[in-house]
Structure formats: C-alpha cells, structure tokens
Tab-separated table of C-alpha atoms in Angstrom:
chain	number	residue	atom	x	y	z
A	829	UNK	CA	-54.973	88.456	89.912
A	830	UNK	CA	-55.784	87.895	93.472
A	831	UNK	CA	-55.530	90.540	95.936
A	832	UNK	CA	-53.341	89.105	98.327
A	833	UNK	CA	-50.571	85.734	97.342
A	834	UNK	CA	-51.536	82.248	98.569
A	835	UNK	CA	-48.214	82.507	99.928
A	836	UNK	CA	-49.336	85.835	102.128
A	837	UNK	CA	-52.831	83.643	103.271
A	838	UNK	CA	-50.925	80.609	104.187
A	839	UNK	CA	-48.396	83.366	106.557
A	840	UNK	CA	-51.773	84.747	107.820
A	841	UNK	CA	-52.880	80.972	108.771
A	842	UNK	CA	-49.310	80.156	110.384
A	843	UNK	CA	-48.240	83.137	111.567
A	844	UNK	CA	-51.120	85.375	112.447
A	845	UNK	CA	-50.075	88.108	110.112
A	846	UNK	CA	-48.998	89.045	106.753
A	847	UNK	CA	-47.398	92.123	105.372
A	848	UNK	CA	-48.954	93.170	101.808
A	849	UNK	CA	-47.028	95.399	99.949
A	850	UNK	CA	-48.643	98.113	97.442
A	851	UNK	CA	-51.900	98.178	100.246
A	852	UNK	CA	-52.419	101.653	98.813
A	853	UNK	CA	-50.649	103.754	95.857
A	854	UNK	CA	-48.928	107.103	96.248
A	855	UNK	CA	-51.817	109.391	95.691
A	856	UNK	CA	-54.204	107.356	97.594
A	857	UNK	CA	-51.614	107.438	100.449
A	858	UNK	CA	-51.706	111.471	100.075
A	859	UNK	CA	-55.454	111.701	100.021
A	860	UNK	CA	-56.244	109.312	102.588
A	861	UNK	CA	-53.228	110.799	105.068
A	862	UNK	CA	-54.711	114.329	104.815
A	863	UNK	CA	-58.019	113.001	105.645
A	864	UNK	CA	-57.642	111.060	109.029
A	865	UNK	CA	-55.229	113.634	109.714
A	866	UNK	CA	-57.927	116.295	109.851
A	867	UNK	CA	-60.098	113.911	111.326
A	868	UNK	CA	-57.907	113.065	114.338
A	869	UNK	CA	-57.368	117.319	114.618
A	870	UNK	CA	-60.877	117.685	114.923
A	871	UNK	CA	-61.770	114.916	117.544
A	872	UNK	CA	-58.799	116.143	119.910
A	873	UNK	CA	-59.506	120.056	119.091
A	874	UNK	CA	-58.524	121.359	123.038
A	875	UNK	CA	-56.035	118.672	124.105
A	876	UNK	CA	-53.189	120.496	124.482
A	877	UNK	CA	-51.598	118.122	126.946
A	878	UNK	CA	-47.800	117.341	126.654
A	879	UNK	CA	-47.520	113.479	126.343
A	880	UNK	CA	-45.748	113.642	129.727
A	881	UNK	CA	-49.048	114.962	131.445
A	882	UNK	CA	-51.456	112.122	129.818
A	883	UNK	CA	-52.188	108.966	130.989
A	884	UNK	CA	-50.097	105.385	130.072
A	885	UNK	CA	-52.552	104.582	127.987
A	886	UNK	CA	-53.089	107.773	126.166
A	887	UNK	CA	-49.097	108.267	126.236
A	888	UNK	CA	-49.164	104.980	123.558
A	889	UNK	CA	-50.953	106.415	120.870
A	890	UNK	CA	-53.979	109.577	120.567
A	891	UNK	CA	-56.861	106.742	119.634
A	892	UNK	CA	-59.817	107.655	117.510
A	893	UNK	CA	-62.341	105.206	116.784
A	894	UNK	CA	-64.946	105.018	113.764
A	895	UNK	CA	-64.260	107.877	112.153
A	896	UNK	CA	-65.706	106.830	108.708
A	897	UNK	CA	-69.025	107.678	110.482
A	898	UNK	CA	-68.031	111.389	110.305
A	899	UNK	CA	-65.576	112.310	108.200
A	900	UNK	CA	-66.632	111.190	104.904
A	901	UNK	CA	-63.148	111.203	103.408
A	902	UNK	CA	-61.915	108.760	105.852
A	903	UNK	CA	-64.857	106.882	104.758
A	904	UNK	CA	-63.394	106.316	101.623
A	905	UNK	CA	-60.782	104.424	103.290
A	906	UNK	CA	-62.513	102.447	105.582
A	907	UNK	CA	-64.308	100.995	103.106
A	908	UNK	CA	-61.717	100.871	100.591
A	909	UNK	CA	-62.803	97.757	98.384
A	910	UNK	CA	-59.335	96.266	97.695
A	911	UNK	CA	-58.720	96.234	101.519
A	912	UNK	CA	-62.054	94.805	102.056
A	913	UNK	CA	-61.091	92.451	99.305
A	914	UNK	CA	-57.574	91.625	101.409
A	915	UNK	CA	-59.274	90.781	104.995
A	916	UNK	CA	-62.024	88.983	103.253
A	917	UNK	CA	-59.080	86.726	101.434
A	918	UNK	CA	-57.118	86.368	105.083
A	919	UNK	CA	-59.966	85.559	107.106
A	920	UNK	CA	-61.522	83.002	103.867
A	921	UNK	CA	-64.774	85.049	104.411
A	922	UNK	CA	-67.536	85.608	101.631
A	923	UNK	CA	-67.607	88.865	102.786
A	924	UNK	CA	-66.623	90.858	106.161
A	925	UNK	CA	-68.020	93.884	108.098
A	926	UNK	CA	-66.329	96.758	109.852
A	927	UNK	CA	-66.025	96.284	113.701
A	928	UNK	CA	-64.655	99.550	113.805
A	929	UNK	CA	-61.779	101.674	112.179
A	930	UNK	CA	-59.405	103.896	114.625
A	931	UNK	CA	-56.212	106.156	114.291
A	932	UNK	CA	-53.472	104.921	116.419
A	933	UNK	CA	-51.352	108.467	116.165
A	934	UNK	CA	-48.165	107.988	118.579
A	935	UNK	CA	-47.103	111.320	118.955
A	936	UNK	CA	-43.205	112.351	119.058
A	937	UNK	CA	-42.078	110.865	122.901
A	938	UNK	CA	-44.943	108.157	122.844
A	939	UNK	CA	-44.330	105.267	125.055
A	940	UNK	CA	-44.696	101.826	123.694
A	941	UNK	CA	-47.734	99.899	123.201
A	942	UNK	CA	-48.234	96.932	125.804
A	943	UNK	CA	-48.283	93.718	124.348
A	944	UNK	CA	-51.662	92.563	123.700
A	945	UNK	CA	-54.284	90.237	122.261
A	946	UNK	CA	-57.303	92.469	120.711
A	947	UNK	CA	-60.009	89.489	120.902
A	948	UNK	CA	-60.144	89.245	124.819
A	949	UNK	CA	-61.168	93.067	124.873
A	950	UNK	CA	-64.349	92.315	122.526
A	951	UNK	CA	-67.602	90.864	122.903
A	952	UNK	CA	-67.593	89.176	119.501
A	953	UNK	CA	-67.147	85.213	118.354
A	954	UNK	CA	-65.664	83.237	116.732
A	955	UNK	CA	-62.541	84.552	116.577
A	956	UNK	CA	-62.562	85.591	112.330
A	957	UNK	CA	-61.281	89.037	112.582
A	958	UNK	CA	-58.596	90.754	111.207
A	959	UNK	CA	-57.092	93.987	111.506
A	960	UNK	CA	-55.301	95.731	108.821
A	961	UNK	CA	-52.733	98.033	110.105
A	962	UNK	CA	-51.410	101.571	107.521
A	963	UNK	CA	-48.849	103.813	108.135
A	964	UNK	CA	-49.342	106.440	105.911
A	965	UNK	CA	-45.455	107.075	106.047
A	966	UNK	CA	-44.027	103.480	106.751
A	967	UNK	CA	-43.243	102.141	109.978
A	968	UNK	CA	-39.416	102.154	111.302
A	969	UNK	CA	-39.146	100.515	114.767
A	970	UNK	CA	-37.454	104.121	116.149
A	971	UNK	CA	-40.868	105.380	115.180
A	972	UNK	CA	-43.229	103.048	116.785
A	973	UNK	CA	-43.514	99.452	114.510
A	974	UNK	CA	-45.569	96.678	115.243
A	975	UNK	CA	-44.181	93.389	116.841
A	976	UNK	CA	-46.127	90.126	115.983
A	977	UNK	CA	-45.570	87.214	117.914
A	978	UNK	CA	-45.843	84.599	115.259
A	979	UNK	CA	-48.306	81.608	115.663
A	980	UNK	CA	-49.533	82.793	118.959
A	981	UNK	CA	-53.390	82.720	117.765
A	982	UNK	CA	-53.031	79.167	117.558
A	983	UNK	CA	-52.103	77.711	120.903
A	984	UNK	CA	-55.007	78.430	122.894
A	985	UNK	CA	-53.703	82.044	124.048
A	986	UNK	CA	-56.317	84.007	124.840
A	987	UNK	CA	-55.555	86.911	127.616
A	988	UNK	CA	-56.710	90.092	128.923
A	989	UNK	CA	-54.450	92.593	129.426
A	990	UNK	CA	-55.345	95.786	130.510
A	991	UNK	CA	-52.979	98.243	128.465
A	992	UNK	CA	-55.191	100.910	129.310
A	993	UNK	CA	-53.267	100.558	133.088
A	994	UNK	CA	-56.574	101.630	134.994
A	995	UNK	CA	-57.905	97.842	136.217
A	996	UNK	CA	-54.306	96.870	137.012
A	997	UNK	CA	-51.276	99.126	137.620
A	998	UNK	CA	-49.260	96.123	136.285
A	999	UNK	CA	-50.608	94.502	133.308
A	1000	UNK	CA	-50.435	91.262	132.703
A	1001	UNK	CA	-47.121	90.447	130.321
A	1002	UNK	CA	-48.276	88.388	128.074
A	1003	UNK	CA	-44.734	88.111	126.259
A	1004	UNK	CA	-43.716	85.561	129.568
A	1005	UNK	CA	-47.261	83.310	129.440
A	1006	UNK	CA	-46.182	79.839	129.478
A	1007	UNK	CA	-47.985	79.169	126.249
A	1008	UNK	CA	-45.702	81.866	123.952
A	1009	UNK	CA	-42.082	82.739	126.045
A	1010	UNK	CA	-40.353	80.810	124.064
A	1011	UNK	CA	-41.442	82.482	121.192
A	1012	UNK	CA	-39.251	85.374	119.963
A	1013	UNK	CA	-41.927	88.460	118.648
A	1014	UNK	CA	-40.997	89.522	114.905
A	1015	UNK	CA	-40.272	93.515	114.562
A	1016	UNK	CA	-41.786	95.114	111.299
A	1017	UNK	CA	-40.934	97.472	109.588
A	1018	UNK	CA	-42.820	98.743	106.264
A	1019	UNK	CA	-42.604	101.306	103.370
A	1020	UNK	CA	-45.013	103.615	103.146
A	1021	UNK	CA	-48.192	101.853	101.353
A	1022	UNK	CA	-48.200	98.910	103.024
A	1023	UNK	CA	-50.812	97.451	104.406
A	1024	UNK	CA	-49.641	94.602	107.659
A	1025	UNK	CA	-52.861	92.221	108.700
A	1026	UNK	CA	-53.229	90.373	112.358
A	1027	UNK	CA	-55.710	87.886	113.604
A	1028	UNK	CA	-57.418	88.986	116.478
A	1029	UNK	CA	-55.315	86.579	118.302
A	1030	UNK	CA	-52.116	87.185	117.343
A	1031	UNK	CA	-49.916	88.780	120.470
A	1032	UNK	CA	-48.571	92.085	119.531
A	1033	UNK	CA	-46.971	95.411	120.474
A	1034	UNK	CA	-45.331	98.556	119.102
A	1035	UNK	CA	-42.011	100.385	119.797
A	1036	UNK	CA	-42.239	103.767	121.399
A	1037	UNK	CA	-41.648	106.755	119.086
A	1038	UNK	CA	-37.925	107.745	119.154
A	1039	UNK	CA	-38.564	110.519	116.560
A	1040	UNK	CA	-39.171	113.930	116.068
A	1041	UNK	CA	-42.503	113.340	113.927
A	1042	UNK	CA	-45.976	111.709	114.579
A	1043	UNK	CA	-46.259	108.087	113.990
A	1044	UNK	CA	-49.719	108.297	111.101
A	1045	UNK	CA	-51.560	105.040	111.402
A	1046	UNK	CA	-55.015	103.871	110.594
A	1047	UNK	CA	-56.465	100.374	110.884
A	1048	UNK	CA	-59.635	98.667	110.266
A	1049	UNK	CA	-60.913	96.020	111.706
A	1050	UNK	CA	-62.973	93.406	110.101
A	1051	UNK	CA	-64.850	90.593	110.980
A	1052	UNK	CA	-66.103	87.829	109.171
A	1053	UNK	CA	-69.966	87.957	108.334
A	1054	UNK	CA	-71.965	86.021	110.492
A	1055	UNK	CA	-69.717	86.650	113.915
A	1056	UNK	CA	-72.526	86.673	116.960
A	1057	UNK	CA	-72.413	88.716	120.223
A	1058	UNK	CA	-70.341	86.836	122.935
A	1059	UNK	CA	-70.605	88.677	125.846
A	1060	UNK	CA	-72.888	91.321	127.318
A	1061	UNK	CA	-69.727	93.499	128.325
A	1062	UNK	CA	-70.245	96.844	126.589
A	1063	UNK	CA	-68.796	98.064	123.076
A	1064	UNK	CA	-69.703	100.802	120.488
A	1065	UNK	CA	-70.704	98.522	117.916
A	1066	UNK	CA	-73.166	95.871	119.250
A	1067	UNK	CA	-74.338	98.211	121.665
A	1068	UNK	CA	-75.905	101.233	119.531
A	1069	UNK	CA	-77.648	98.003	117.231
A	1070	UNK	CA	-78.779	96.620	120.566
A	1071	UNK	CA	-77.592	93.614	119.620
A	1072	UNK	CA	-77.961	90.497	122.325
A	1073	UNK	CA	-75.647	88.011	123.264
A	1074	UNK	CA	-76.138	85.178	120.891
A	1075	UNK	CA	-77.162	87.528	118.257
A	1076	UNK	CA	-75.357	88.242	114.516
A	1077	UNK	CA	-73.723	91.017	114.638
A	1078	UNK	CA	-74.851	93.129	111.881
A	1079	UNK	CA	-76.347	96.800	111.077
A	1080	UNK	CA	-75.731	100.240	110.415
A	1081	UNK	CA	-72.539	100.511	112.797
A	1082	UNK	CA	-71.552	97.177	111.869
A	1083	UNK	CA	-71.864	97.547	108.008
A	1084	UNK	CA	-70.491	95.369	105.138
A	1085	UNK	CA	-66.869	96.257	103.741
A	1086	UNK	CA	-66.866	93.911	101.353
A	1087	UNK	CA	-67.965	92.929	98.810
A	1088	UNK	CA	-70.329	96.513	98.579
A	1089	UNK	CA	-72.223	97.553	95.280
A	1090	UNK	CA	-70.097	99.446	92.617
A	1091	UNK	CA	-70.164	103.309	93.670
C-alpha cells in the first residue's frame, strides 16, 4: 500500500498541498514531541523575553533550524523513512534530501505568520521541494493553523517577502498580487498525527496563537535529488558544503532522507 493516495498526489499537483492523515502514530507522536521539545529548550536556554519584547519576526514562531544535527532523537524524525517515503511520492522523486528541518514553536500570544512563498528565500532550483508540516498536538486555527492558497505554485507566483520585517517595515502582501487575489486561502486544521505537505511555491500563512498553550510544530523540508545551487545568496546548507552556483546540491548537511539503508 502506497504511502500517500493518488488522490492526495494529484491535490499536491493542483493544489500545492495535501493533508495526510496517520503521518505519525500515538507513541511516535509522544516520543518525537518530547524530543524537539527538549531540543528547542536547549537552543533558546537564556531567552527569557516576553513575546511582547521580541521582534515581528520572532513574535511568529521561536524558529530552530536543523536540529537532527544535534539532538539525535530529533534525528529520528527528520529522517523518518515513511515521511521520506511521503515527500518523495509528492514531489515524484526517486529519492529526496533534507534542505533543512526547523521547529516553528508559536508561543501563547504569537502573532501570525506573514503570508509567504518559501522558494524566493532559497538559493536552490528547480522548484521540487516540499515541506511537510507536524503538529505534535493538531492544529486549530485559534492556535496558529496553516492557510494554503490553493494552486498558487502554478501561475508563475514567485515573490519575496520579507516576514522577517527587517528589509522592509511593510512586507510585501502577497495575498493582493494580481496573479492570486482572487483566490480565497484554505484554513487547516488537523488532528494530532497528521502530517500537511506544501510545494515550495504554494502561498501560505498561519493564524496567531489565541491560546493558553504553545503551538508544537516541526517540519522538514525536502528537496528532490539532483536540485543545483541557484544563487550565490547565503544559506546553511549549500554554504558549509561550499557548494557553487550551478552545482548539485548534495553532502553531509544536505543528506539523503529517502530512500536510506535499513537501520
């Protein structure tokens, strides 16, 4: 039995995301929750900043990025075969490799999440990447849910905006480009152990957190094998591999997900 529906790929292709239900069972939920928790106490030990006194960007969500280098239990996760096995199946790769993984932890107060494309802020092509998105406890749009804006990595969208509100006080809104304003953005909301995937494409935001608890999410990011360097702009994980424009994009900090050896 495949991994993820036809059905689900042929959303994916349309749409720009699909939600896959049963991403992750109970216990592996449980496991996997304790372990990026600790992770994401570990790499913001000392910031005891209320949300009020951080920046926009850092208001949206406390972001920590390849922490399967690390934390070997998060590891685990990252590289979690059958979510490999999902992206791979999305993208129609023979195998994908991790761009990088991150918590997006939107503490109790957290603002929303600008809408975005993730493509324009990375120096990699084409554009076969996929994120898959986990909230350990399910998303509810009081608590900070994604938005998709369905077939919006089709039309030729492809837009910087700075939602880290340091280049431009004002960031572009990408919800009012000509190409997409007439297109109405899709709340969703999951149970826990779901997995949602989004092209890298695909225009999308997040609700700010209404709640009294911690919005728990971890994604990965994959890219199809064979993706090259675009741009010389820096990032994490064609810069450590030295890795020139023009060049595959492949290494140690850019390792296979999927398929891996058994083990």
């Amino acid at each position: 039995m495949s991994v993820v529906t036809d059905e689900q790929v042929e959303a994916f292709q349309r749409d720009g995301f699909a939600v896959v239900e049963g991403a992750l069972d109970a216990d592996e939920l449980e496991r996997y929750g304790r372990a990026v928790d600790a992770a994401v106490a570990y790499r913001s030990s000392g910031d005891d900043r209320s949300v009020e006194d951080k920046t926009l960007y850092e208001q949206s969500f406390i972001q920590c990025m390849n922490l399967w280098e690390d934390h070997p239990g998060v590891r685990e996760l990252t590289f979690h075969p059958r979510l490999g096995e999902m992206a791979a199946r999305l993208l129609g790769a023979d195998a994908v490799r991790v761009w990088h993984d991150q918590a997006l932890y939107k503490e109790s107060g957290g603002r929303e999440t600008d809408a975005h494309q993730d493509l324009p802020f990375w120096p990699i092509k084409p554009a076969d990447q996929v994120s898959g998105w986990i909230p350990f406890e399910g998303s509810t749009r009081a608590g900070g849910a994604m938005a998709y804006v369905p077939g919006s990595h089709r039309g030729g969208l492809k837009k910087f905006v700075d939602i880290t509100h340091t280049m431009h006080p004002e960031p572009y809104d990408i919800l009012d480009d000509p190409l997409i304003r007439d297109i109405e953005p899709v709340w969703v909301e999951v149970p826990p152990g779901t997995a949602v995937f989004h092209h890298s494409l695909c225009a999308h935001l997040a609700s700010p957190n209404k709640t009294d608890r911690m919005r728990r999410v971890f994604t990965v990011i994959y890219f199809a094998d064979g993706c090259v360097r675009r741009a010389p702009w820096p990032h994490v994980s064609v810069d450590r591999q030295s890795i020139g424009v023009g060049e595959p994009i492949r290494g140690e900090v850019a390792p296979v997900a999927w398929p891996r050896p058994a083990g």
